[in-house]
XYZ file of C-alpha atoms in Angstrom:
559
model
C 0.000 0.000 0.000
C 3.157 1.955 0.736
C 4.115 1.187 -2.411
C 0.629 2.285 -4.380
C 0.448 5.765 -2.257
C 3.382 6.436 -3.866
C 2.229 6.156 -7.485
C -0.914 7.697 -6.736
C -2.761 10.208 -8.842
C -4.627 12.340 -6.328
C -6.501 14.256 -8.514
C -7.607 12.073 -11.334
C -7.224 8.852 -9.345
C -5.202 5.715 -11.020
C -1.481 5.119 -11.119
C 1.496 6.609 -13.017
C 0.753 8.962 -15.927
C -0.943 8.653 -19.403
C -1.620 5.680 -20.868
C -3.860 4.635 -18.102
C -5.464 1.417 -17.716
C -7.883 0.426 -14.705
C -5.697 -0.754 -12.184
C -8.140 -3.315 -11.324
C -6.089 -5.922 -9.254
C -4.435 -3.061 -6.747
C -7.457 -1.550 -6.253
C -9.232 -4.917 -5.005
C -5.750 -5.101 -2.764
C -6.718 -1.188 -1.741
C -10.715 -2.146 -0.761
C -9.526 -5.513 1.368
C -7.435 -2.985 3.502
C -10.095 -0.520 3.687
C -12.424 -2.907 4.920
C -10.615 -4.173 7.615
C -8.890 -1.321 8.613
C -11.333 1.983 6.791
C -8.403 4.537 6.664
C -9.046 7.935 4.776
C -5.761 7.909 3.195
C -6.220 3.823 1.988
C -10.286 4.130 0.763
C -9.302 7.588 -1.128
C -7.046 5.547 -3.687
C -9.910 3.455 -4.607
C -12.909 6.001 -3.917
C -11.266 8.929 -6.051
C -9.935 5.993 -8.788
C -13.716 4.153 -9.575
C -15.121 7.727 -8.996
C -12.933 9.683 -11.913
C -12.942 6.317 -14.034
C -16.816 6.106 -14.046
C -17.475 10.028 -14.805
C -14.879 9.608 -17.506
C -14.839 8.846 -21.502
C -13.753 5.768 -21.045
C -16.593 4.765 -19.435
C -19.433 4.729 -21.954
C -22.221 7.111 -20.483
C -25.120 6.167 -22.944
C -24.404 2.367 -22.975
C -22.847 1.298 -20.012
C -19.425 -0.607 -19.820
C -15.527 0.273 -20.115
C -13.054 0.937 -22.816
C -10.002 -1.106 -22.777
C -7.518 2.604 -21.216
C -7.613 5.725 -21.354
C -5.036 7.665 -23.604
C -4.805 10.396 -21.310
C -3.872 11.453 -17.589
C -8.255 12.577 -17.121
C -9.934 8.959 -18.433
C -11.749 10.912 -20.998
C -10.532 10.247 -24.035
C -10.325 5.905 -24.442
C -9.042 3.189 -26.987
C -12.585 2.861 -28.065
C -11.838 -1.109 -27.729
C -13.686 -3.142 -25.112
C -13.203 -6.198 -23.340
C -14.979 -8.865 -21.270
C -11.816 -9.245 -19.034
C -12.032 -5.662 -17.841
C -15.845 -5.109 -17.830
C -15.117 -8.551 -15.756
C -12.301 -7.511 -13.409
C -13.903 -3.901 -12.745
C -17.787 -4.666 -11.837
C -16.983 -6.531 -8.118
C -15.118 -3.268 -7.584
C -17.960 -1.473 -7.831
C -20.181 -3.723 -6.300
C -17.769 -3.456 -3.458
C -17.461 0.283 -3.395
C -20.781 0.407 -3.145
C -21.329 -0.613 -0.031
C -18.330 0.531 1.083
C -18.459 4.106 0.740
C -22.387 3.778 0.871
C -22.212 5.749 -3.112
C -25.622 4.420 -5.020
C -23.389 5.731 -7.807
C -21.030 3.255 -7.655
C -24.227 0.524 -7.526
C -25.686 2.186 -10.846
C -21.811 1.983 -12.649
C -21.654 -1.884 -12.093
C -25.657 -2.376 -12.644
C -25.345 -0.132 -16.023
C -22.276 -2.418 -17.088
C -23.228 -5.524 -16.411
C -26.677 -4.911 -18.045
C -25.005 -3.580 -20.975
C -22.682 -6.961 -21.539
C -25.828 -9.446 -20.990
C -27.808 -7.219 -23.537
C -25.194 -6.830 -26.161
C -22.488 -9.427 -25.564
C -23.804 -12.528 -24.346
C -24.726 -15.524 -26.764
C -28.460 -16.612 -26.608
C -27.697 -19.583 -25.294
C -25.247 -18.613 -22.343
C -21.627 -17.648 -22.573
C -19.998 -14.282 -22.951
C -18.392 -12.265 -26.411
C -14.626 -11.591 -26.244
C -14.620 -8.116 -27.222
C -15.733 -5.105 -29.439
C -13.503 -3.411 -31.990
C -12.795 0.717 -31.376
C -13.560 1.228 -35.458
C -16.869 1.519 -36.838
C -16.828 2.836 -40.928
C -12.949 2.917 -40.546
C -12.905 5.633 -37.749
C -11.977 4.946 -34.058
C -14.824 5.983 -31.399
C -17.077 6.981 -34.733
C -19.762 5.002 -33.115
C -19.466 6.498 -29.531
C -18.783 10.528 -30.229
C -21.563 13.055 -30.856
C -22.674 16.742 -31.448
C -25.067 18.840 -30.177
C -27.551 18.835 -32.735
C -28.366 14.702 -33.182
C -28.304 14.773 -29.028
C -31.354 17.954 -29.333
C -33.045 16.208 -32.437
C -33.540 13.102 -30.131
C -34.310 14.702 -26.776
C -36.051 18.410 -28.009
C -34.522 21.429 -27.179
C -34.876 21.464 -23.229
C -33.935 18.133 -22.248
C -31.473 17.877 -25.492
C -29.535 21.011 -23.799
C -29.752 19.682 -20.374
C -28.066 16.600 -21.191
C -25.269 18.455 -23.395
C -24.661 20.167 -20.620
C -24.434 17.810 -18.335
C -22.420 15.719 -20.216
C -20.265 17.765 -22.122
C -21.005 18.019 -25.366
C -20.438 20.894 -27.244
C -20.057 22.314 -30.838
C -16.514 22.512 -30.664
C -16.310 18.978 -28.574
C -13.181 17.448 -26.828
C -12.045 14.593 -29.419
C -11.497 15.469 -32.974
C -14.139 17.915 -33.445
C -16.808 15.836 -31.375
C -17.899 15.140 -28.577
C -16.927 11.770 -26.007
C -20.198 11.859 -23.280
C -18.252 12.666 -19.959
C -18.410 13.823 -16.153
C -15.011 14.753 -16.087
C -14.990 18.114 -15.099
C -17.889 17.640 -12.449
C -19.755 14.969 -10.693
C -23.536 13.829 -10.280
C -23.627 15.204 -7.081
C -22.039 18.384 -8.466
C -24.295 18.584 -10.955
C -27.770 17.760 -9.199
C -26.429 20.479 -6.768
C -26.416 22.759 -9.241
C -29.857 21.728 -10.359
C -31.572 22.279 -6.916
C -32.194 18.364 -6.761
C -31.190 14.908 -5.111
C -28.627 12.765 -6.821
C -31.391 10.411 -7.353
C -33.839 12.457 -8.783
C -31.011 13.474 -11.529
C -30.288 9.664 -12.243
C -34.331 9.897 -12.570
C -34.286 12.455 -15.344
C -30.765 11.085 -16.660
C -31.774 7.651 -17.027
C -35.049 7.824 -19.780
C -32.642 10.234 -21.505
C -29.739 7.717 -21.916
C -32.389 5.599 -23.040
C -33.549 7.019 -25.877
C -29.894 8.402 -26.753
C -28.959 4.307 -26.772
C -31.828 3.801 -29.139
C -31.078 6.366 -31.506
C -27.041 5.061 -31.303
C -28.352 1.583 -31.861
C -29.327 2.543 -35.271
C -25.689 3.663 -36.297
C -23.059 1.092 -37.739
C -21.217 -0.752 -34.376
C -17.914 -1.351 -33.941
C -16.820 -5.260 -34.921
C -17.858 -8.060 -32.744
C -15.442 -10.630 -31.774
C -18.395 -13.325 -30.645
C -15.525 -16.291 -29.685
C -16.459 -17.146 -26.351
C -13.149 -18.132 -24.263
C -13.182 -19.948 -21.072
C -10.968 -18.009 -18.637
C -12.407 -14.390 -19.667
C -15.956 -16.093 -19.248
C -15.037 -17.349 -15.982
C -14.068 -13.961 -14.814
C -17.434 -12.870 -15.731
C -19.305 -15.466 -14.146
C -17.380 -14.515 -10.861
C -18.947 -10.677 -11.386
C -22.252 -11.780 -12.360
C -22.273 -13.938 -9.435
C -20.946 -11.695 -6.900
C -22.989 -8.627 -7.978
C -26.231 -10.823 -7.778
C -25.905 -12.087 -4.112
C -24.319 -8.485 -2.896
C -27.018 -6.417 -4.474
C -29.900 -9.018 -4.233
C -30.349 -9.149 -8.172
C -31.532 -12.187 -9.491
C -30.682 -11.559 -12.943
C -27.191 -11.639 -12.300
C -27.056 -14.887 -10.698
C -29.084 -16.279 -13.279
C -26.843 -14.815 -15.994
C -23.748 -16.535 -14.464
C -25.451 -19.726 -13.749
C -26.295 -19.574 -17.854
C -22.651 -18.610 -18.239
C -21.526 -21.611 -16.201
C -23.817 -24.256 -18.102
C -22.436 -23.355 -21.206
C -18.477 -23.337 -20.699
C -19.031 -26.672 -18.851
C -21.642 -27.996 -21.676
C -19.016 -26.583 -24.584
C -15.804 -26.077 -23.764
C -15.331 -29.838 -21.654
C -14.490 -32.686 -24.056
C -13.458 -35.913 -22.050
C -13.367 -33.680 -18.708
C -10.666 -31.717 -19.885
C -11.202 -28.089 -20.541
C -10.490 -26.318 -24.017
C -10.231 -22.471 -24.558
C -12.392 -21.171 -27.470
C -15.603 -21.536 -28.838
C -16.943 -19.880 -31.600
C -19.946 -20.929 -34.268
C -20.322 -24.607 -32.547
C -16.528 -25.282 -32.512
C -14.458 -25.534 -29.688
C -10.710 -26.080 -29.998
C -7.144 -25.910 -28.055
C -6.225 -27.751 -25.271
C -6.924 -25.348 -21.504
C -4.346 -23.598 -20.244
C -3.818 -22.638 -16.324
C -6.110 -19.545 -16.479
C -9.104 -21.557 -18.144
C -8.747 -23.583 -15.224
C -8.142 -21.096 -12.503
C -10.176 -18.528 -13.664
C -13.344 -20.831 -14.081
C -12.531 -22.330 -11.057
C -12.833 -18.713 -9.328
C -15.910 -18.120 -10.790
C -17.622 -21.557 -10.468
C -17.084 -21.173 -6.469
C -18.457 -17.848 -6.216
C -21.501 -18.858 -8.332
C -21.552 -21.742 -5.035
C -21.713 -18.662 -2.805
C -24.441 -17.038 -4.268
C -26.422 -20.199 -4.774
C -25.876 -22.392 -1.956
C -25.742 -25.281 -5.140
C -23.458 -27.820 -4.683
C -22.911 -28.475 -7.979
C -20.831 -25.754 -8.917
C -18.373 -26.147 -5.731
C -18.020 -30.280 -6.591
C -17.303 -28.739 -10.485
C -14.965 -26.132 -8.901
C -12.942 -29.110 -7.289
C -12.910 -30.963 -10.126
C -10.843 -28.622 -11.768
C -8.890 -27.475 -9.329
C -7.871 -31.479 -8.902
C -7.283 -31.599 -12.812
C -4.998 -28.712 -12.081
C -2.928 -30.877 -9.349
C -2.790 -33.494 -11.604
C -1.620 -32.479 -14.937
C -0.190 -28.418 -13.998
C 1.261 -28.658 -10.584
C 5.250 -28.490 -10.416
C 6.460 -31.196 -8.056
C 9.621 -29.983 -8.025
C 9.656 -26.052 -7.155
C 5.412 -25.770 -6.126
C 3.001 -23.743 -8.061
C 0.939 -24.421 -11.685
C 2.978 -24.305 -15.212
C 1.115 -22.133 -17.535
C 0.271 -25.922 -19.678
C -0.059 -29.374 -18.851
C 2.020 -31.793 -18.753
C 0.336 -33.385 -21.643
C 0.341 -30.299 -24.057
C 2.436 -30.047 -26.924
C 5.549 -30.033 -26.576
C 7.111 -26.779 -25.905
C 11.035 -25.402 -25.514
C 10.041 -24.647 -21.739
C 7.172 -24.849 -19.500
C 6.874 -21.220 -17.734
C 5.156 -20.253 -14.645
C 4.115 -16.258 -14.570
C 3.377 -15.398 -11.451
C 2.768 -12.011 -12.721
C -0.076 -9.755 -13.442
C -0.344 -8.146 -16.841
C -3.545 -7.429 -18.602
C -5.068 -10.274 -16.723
C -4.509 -11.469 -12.931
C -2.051 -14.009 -12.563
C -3.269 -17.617 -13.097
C -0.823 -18.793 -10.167
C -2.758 -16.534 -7.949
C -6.026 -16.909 -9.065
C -5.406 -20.703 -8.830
C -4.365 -20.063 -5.049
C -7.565 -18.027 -4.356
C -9.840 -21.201 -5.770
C -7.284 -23.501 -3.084
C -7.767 -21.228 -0.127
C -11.623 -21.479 -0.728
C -12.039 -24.833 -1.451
C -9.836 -25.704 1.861
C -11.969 -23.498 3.926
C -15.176 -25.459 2.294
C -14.430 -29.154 2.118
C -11.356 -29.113 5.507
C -8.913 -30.660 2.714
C -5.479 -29.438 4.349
C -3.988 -30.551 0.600
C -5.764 -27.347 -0.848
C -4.487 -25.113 1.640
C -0.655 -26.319 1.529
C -0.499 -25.815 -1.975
C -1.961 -22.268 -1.992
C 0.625 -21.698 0.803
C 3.501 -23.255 -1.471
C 2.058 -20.949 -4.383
C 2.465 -17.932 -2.099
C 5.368 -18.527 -0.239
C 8.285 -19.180 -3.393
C 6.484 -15.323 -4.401
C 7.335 -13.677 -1.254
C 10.594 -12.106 -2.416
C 8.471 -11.158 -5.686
C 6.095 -9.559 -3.875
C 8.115 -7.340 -1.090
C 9.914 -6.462 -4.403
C 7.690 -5.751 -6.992
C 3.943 -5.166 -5.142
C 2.939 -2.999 -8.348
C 2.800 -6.271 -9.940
C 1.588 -9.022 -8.099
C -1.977 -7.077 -7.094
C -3.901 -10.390 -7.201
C -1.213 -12.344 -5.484
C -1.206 -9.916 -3.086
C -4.989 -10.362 -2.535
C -4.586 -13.927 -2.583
C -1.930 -13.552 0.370
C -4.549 -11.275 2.119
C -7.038 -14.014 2.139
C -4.470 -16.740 2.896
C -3.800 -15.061 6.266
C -7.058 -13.757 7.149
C -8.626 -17.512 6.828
C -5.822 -19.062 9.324
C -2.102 -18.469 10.391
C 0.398 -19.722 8.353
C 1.749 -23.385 8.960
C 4.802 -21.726 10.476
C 6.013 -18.065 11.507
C 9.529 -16.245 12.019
C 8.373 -16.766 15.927
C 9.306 -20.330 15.405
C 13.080 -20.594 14.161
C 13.577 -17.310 16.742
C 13.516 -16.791 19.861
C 14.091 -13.253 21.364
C 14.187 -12.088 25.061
C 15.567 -8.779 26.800
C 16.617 -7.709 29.966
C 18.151 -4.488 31.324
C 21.960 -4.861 32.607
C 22.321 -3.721 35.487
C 18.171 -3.466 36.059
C 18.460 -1.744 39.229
C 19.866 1.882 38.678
C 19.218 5.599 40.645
C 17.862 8.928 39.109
C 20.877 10.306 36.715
C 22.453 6.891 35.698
C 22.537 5.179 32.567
C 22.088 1.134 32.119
C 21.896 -1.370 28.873
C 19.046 -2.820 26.875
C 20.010 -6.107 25.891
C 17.696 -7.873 23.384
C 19.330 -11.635 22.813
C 17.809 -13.302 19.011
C 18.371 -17.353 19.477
C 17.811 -18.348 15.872
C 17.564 -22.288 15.002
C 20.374 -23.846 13.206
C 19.788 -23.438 9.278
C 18.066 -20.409 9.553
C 19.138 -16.641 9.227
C 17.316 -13.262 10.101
C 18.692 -10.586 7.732
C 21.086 -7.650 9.097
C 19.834 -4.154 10.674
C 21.161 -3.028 7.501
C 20.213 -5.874 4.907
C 21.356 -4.310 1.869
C 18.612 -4.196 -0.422
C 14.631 -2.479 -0.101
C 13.167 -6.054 -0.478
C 14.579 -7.590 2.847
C 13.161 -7.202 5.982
C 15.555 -5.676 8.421
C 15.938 -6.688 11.987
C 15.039 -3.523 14.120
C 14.576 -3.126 17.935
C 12.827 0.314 18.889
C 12.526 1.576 22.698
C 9.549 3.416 23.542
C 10.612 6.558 25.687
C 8.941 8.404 28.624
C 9.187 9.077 32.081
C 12.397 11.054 32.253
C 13.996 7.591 30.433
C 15.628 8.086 27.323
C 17.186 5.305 24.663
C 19.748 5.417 22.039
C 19.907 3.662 18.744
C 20.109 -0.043 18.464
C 23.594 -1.211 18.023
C 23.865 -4.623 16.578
C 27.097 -6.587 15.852
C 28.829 -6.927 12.469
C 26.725 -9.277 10.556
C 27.983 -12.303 8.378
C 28.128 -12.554 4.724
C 26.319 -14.865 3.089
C 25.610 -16.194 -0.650
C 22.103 -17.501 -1.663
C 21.170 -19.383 -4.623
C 18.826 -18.204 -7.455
C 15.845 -18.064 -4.863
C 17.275 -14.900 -3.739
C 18.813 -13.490 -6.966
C 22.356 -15.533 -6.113
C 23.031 -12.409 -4.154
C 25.698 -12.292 -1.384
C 23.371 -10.647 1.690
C 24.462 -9.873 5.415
C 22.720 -11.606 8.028
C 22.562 -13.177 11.950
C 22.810 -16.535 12.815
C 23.157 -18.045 16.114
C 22.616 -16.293 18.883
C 22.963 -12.380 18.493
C 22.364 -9.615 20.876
C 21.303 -5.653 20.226
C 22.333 -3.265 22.715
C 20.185 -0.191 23.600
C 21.917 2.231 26.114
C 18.551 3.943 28.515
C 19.335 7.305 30.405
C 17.497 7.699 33.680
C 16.787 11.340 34.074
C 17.820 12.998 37.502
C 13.739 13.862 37.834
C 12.587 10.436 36.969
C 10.580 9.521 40.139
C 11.848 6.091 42.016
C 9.617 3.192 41.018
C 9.468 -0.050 38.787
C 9.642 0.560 35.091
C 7.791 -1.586 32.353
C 9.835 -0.127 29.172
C 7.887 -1.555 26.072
C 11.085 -2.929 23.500
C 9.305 -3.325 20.014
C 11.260 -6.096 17.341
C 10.373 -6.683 14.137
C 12.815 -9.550 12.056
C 12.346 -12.704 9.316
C 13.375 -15.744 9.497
C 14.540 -17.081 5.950
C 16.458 -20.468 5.545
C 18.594 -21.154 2.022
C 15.549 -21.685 0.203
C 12.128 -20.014 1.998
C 11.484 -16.958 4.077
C 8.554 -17.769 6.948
C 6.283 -14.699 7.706
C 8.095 -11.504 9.237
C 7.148 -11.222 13.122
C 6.780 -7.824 14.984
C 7.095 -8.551 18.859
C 6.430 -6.169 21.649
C 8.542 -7.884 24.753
C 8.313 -5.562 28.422
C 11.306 -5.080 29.595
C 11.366 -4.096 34.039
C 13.729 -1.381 35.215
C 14.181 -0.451 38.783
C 15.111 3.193 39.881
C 15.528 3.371 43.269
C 16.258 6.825 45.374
């Protein structure tokens, strides 16, 4: 979170500069933290992000749904392109903001897109379209950009000019002489301020408006469909459908992911084997991890929202077919193919987002669950194996690993890890001498006794990824402390699980020394001096959760 403050855009929300794409796997990192722990400066990332994406171009005001990113630093001017996986990734967001930040607008966002992809891009049979092109008649956004005039011909003069202006669009427009529908430069709140009314009563009037606008729209050439339907995007949408139906109570939702569901497992199965693409009554290529993983997801939150146990015994299934034919004995964690695919130069394992979550920690989201639901310990050890070879990948790179991030989150908020840096370390502290008068000075000696084989990295590790071992002395009461001195620490090399780098660390037993001033007007009594440590534990090849211990230290000062 450190990590995302950093890189945040305060005013127009996101990440970095232009391009900008919806950061949708750190902002589902963001609302987990906010939810257990609802700090201003945490719930603004993702409040002011959704809020400024939403109100933007490329969100499409009249039809509902998101453009694949936004070319500039404001959201309003898109890549006209859109895609399940986003429309996918960003609805739970939404849902989840919702009730969140109690915003109905944030409830009308995912509504408005979800209702836009089962009207438009879902097959009549079940299952979801890939994508829509940005062309129409050879020009990008042609389809999506308007004037004045068409906008007053449709709506008459008063209601024509009240939308215009409420969604600026004006004769001299803001995209090549037109016009992208926005809220950029105000919000709905703003604006039914402005109006004398509620924010609901201006979704009232907006809403019939939209309407019609759609209609008339409808009646233009549309951008190219691409109507494959592919197994790990559709599972991503099945997820949304499913957990926008049980969080806002709408059935249609539910039912549109249980439709989904049916016909991935009806038409994309062949010999209980998955296979990524349909299109026109073929299917074809042999699953890869995130057909699996993502379906898997989406099958078990369809379970949620049901209660039917079909879809968690179907969730298992693959999940199992994953163990069998994906998992890597050797190292932990799914290759990207089976072990029966074709045969390949190498079988990777990304454990990396990029457009899409990664499958590794999607796959580890579908273990944790499925442990919590059937008590199989199998599922959970795996997810833990998953997540524990990415730890350095994570404390180095959080930008990146969003969703493994998440999947980390969940890991530890569903149970303790199978073991903890308190395990291979014990620490204790004592004051030397702990009997001293007003005016004198004594030493705070904190003693680490770490297990043979195992290391806790230097006060000074020598590189932003490790976890340093620090002891802090809380002060008051006329008693002051120095800094922490620590001895020198040992070299050591490590293999390629830590880079083959050459780090200094502790082993054995090692002792910190804290030097404690007793003023001349510090009272006589018995002290409790709080002695905070924070270290890791790592051995050659794994590093076990980081530990922060507060140990009491008692101190005597005697007239």
């Amino acid at each position: 979170l450190d990590a995302y403050r950093g890189d945040f855009d305060p005013v127009y929300g996101g990440f970095g500069g232009a391009p900008k794409f919806p950061p949708s796997m750190r902002l589902e990192l963001i609302l987990r933290e906010y939810r257990r722990r609802p700090l201003p400066e945490v719930g603004r990332m993702a409040e002011v992000t959704l809020e400024r994406m939403a109100r933007g171009g490329i969100y499409d005001q009249i039809g509902g749904g998101f453009a694949r990113y936004s070319v500039d630093e404001r959201w309003l001017a898109p890549h006209f392109e859109k895609m399940l996986y986003d429309n996918a990734l960003l609805t739970p967001l939404y849902v989840d903001a919702f009730r969140l930040f109690h915003r109905p607008y944030f409830r009308h966002i995912a509504t408005q897109t979800l209702d836009f992809w089962l009207r438009e891009m879902t097959y009549p049979h079940g299952g979801f379209y890939s994508s829509l092109d940005a062309d129409s008649e050879g020009e990008e956004g042609k389809f999506y950009l308007w004037t004045p005039e068409p906008v007053i011909d449709v709506l008459g003069k008063e209601e024509g000019e009240f939308f215009c202006r409420v969604f600026d669009i004006t004769p001299r427009g803001n995209f090549e002489g037109k016009s992208i529908p926005n809220l950029v430069a105000t919000s709905c709140e703003d604006i039914a301020r402005l109006e004398g009314v509620s924010g609901d009563a201006l979704l009232a009037r907006i809403d019939p408006l939209r309407q019609k606008l759609w209609e008339a729209r409808s009646k233009r050439v549309h951008p190219g469909l691409d109507d494959k339907i592919l197994t790990a995007w559709n599972g991503l949408m099945i997820r949304a459908c499913a957990h926008a139906g049980g969080a806002l109570g709408e059935r249609r939702y539910v039912d549109a992911a249980v439709q989904g569901a049916e016909f991935v497992l009806t038409h994309l199965r062949q010999g209980g084997r998955l296979l990524v693409s349909w299109r026109n009554g073929v299917a074809k290529l042999s699953a890869y991890l995130d057909d699996y993983a993502f379906l898997a997801v989406g099958l078990l939150e369809l379970h949620a929202a049901t209660g039917d146990g079909r879809w968690l015994a179907e969730a298992r299934a693959l999940v199992d077919t994953l163990n069998q034919y994906f998992w890597d004995e050797d190292e932990g964690g799914y290759f990207f193919t089976a072990s029966d695919h074709e045969a390949l130069i190498a079988r990777v394992k990304s454990p990396q987002d990029n457009a899409l979550p990664s499958g590794n920690a999607m796959a580890a989201r579908a273990l944790i669950r499925l442990a919590e639901w059937t008590g199989e310990a199998d599922y959970r050890r795996r997810a833990e194996q998953i997540l524990t070879a990415n730890v350095e990948n994570m404390v180095r790179f959080p930008t990146g690993f969003g969703a493994m991030l998440v999947a980390t989150d969940r890991f530890l908020e569903t149970g303790p890890p199978s073991a903890t840096s308190a395990d291979r370390v014990k620490v204790t502290a004592e004051a030397s001498p702990a009997v001293v008068r007003p005016g004198e000075s004594t030493r705070l000696q904190v003693r680490f006794e770490i297990e043979p084989g195992w290391h806790i990295s230097a006060s000074a590790p020598g590189g932003e990824h490790l976890i340093p071992t620090t002891v802090s002395v809380s002060e008051g009461l006329g008693i002051t402390a120095g800094e922490a001195a620590f001895p020198k620490p040992l070299p050591k090399a490590f293999g390629s699980g830590f880079a083959g780098e050459t780090l200094p660390v502790y082993e054995g037993t090692v002792t910190a020394t804290v030097a404690l001033r007793v003023s001349p007007e510090t009272a006589p009594n018995r002290y409790g001096i709080p002695v905070r440590v924070r270290y890791q534990a790592c051995s050659q090849t794994e590093c076990l959760a980081p530990v922060e211990e507060q140990l009491v230290v008692e101190l005597e000062v005697r007239g």
